[in-house]
mmCIF file of C-alpha atoms in Angstrom:
data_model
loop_
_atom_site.group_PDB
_atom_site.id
_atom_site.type_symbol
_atom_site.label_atom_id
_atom_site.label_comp_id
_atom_site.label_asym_id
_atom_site.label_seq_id
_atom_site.Cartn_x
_atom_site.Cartn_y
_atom_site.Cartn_z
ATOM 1 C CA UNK G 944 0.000 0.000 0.000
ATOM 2 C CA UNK G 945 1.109 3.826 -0.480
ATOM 3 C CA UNK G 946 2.271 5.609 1.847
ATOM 4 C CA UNK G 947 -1.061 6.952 3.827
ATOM 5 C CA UNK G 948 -3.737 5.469 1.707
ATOM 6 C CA UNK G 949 -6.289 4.138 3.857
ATOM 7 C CA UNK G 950 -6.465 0.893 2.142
ATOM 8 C CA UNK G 951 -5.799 -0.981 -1.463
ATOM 9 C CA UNK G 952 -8.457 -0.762 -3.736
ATOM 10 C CA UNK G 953 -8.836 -3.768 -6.142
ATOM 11 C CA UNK G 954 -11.020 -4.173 -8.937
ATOM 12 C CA UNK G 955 -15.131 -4.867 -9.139
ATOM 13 C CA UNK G 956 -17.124 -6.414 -11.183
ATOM 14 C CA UNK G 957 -18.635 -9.747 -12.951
ATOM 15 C CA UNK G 958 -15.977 -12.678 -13.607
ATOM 16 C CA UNK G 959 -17.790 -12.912 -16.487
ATOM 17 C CA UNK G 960 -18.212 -9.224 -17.505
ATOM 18 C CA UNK G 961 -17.487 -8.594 -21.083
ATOM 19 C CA UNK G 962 -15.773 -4.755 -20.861
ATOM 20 C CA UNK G 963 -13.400 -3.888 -18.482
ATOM 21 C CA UNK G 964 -12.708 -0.067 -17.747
ATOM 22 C CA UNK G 965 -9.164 0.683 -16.432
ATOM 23 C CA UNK G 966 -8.663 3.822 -14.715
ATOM 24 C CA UNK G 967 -5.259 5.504 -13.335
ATOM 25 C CA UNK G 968 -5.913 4.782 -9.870
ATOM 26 C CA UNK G 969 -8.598 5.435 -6.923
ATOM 27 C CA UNK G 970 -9.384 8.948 -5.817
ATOM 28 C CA UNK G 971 -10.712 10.008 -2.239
ATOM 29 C CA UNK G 972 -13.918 8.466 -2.123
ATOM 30 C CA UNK G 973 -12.731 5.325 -3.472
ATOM 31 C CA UNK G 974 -9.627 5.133 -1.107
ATOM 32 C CA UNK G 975 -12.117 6.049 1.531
ATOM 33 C CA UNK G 976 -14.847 3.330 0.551
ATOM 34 C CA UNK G 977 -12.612 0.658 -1.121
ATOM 35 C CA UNK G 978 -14.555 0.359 -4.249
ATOM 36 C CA UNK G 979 -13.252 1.806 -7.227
ATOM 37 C CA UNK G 980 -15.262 4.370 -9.717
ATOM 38 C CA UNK G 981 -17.925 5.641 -6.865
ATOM 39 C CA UNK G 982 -16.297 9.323 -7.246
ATOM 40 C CA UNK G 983 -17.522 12.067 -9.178
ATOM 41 C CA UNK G 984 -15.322 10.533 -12.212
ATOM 42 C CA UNK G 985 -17.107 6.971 -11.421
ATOM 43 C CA UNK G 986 -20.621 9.062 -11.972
ATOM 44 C CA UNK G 987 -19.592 11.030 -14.821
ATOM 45 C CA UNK G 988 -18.240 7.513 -16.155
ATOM 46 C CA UNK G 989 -21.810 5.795 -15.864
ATOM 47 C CA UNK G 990 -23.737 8.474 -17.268
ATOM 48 C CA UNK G 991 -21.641 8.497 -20.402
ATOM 49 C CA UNK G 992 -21.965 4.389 -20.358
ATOM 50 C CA UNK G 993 -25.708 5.115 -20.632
ATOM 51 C CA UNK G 994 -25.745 7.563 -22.928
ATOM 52 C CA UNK G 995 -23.943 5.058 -25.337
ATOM 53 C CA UNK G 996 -25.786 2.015 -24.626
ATOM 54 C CA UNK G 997 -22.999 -0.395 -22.828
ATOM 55 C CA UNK G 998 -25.114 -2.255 -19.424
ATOM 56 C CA UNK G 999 -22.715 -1.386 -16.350
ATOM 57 C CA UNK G 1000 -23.724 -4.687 -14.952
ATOM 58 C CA UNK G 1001 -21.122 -6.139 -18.621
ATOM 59 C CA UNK G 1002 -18.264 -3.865 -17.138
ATOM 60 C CA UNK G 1003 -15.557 -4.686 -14.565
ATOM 61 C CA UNK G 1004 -14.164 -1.483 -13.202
ATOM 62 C CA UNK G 1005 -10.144 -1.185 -11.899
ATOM 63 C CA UNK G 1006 -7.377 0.869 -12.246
ATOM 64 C CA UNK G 1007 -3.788 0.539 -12.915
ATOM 65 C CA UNK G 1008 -2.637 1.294 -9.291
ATOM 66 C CA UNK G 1009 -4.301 -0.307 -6.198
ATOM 67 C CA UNK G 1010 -3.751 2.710 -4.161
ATOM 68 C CA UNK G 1011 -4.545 6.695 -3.986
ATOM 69 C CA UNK G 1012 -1.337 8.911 -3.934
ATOM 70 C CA UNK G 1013 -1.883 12.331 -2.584
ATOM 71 C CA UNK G 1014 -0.081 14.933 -1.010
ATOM 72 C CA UNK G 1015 -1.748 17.144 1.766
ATOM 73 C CA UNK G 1016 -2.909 20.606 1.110
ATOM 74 C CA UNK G 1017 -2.610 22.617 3.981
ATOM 75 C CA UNK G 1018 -2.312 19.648 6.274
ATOM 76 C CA UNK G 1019 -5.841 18.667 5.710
ATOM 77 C CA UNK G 1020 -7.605 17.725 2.297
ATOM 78 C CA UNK G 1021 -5.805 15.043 0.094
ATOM 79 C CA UNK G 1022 -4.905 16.166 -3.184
ATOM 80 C CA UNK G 1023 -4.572 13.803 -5.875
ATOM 81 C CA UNK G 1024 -1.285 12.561 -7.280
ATOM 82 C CA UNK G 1025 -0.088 10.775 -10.483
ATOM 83 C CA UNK G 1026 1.663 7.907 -9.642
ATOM 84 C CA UNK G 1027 4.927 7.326 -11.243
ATOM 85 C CA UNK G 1028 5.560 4.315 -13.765
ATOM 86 C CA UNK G 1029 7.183 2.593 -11.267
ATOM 87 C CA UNK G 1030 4.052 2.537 -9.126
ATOM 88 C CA UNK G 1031 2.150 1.567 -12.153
ATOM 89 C CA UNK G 1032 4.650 -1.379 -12.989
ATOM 90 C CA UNK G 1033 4.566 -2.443 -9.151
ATOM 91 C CA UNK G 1034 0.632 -2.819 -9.325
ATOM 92 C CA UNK G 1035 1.123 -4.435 -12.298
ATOM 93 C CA UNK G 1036 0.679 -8.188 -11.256
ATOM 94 C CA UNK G 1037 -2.923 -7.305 -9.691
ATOM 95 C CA UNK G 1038 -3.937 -6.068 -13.053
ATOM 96 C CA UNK G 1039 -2.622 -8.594 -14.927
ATOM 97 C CA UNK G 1040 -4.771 -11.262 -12.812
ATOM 98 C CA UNK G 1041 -7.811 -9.249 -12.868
ATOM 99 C CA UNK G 1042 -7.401 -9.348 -16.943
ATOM 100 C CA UNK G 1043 -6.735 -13.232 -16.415
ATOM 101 C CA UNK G 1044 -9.489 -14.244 -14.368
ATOM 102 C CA UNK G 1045 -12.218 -11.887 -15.928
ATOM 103 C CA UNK G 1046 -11.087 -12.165 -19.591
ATOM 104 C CA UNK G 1047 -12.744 -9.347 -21.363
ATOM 105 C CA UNK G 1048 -12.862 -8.424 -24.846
ATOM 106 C CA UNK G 1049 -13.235 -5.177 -24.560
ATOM 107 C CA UNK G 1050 -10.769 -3.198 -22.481
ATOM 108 C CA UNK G 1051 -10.899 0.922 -21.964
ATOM 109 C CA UNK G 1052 -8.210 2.930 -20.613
ATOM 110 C CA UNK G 1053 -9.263 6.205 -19.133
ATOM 111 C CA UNK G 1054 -6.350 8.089 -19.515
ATOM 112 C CA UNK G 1055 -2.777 8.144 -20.000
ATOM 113 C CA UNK G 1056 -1.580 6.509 -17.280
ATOM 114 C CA UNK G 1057 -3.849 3.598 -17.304
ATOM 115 C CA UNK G 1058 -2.960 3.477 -21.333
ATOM 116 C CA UNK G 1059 1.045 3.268 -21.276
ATOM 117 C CA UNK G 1060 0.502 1.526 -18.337
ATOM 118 C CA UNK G 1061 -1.432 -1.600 -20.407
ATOM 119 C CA UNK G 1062 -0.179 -0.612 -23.807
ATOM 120 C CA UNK G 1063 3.343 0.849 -23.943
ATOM 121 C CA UNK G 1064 5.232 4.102 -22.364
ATOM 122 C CA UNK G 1065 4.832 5.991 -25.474
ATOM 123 C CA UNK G 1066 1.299 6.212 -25.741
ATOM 124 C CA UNK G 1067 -0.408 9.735 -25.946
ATOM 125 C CA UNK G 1068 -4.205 10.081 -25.493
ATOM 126 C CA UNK G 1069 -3.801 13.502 -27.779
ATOM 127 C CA UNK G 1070 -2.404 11.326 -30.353
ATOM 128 C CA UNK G 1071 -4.037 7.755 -29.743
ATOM 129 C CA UNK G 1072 -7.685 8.307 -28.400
ATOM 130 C CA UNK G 1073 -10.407 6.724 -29.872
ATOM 131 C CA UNK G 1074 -8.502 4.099 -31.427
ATOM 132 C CA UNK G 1075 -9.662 0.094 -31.684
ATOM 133 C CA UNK G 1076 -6.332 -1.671 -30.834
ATOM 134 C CA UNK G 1077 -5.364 -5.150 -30.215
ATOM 135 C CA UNK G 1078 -4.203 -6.670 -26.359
ATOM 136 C CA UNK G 1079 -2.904 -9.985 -28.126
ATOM 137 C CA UNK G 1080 -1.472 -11.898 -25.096
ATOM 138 C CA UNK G 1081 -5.414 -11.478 -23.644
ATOM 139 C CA UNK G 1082 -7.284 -11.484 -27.166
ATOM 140 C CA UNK G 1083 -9.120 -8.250 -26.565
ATOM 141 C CA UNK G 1084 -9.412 -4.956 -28.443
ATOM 142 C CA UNK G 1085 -8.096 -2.136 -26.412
ATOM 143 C CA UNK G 1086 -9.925 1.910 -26.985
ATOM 144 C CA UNK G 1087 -7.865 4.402 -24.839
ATOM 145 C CA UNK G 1088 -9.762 7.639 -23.538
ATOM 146 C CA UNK G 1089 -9.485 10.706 -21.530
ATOM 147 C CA UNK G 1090 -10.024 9.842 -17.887
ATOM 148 C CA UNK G 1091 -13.584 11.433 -16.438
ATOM 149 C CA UNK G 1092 -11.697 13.480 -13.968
ATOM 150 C CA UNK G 1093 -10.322 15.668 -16.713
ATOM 151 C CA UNK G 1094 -14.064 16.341 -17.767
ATOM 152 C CA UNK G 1095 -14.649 17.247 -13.801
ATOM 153 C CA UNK G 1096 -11.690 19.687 -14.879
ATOM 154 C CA UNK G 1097 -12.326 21.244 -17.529
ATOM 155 C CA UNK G 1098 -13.526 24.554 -18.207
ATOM 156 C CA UNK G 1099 -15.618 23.437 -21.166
ATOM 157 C CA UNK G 1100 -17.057 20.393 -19.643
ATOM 158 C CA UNK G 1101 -19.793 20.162 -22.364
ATOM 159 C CA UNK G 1102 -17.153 19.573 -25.263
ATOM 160 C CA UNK G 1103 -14.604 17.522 -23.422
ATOM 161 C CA UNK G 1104 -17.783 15.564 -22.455
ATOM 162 C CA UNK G 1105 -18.898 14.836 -25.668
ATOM 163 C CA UNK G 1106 -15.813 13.902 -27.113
ATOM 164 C CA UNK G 1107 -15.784 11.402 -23.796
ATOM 165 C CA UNK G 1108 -19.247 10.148 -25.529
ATOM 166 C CA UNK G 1109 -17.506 10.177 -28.963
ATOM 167 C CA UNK G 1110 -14.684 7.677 -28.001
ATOM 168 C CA UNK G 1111 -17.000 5.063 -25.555
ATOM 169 C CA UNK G 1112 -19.549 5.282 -28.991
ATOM 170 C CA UNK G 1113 -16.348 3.838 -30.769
ATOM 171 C CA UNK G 1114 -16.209 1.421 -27.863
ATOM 172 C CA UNK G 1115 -19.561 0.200 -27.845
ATOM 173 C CA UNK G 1116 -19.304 -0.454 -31.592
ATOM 174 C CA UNK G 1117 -16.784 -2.972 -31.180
ATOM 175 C CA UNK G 1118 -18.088 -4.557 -28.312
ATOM 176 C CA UNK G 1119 -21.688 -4.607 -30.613
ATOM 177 C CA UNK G 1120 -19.246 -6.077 -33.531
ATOM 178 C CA UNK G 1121 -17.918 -8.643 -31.408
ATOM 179 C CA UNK G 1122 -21.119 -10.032 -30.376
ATOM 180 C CA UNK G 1123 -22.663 -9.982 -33.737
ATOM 181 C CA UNK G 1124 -19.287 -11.975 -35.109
#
């Protein structure tokens, strides 16, 4: 576990769940509850789930790290942290049996950290979003996102939102294809 977090924060889900949504790592409410996504990011993630048609109850939800890295503002409030590759790589194992014992074919990465982290160091949301790519040694396609804190973020929610929608619509196509073939 990191440094203060309260506790580690595995993934949650169906075994059997067909799309499996990787995020960076748990925020405050998740460190404090020990269930990942039930944040402001987890609610903004659901709505845009809905709003493209894929049925929460098909999606395991994890992140790359098992742990919330903050540093204290002011002595009090946690403030959020990107944790380093090396964190990433550490937590890899858990993530690795999470993808081994659920077996999804459709994997998202919200965000750049949860994307190298999977994918390769070089990967760049700007650059890469949207994309349908392969996970070979777990036949599964792989579509990299923003993360839905960045929305939370943003000064233009209503655009960054929508191109949110954009790349999940992209998402639930293949996941439709893949049932259909």
């Amino acid at each position: 576990m990191y440094r203060n977090a309260t506790q580690a924060v595995f993934g949650e889900g169906r075994e059997s769940a067909r799309v499996m949504v990787i995020g960076e790592q748990p925020g405050e409410k998740e460190d404090r509850q020990g269930r990942p996504f039930v944040g402001p990011a987890g609610r903004m993630l659901d709505r845009a789930l809905v709003d493209v048609g894929i049925d929460r109850t098909e999606v395991y939800v994890t992140n790359a790290t098992k742990h919330f890295k903050f540093s204290r503002e002011r002595g009090k409030r946690r403030i959020h942290q990107k944790p380093s590759r090396t964190e990433v790589r550490a937590c890899r194992p858990w993530l690795e049996a999470e993808l081994r014992v659920v077996r999804p074919d459709l994997v998202i990465c919200l965000g750049a950290t949860a994307a190298q982290g999977l994918l390769r160091p070089s990967f760049r949301i700007t650059q890469e979003r949207g994309a349908v790519l392969e996970l070979p040694e777990h036949d599964a396609r792989v579509v990299a996102t923003i993360h839905p804190s960045a929305i939370l973020r943003a000064e233009d929610r209503e655009t960054m939102y929508q191109g949110f929608v954009a790349d999940l619509r992209v998402a639930a196509g293949v996941l439709r294809s893949l049932q259909a073939g």
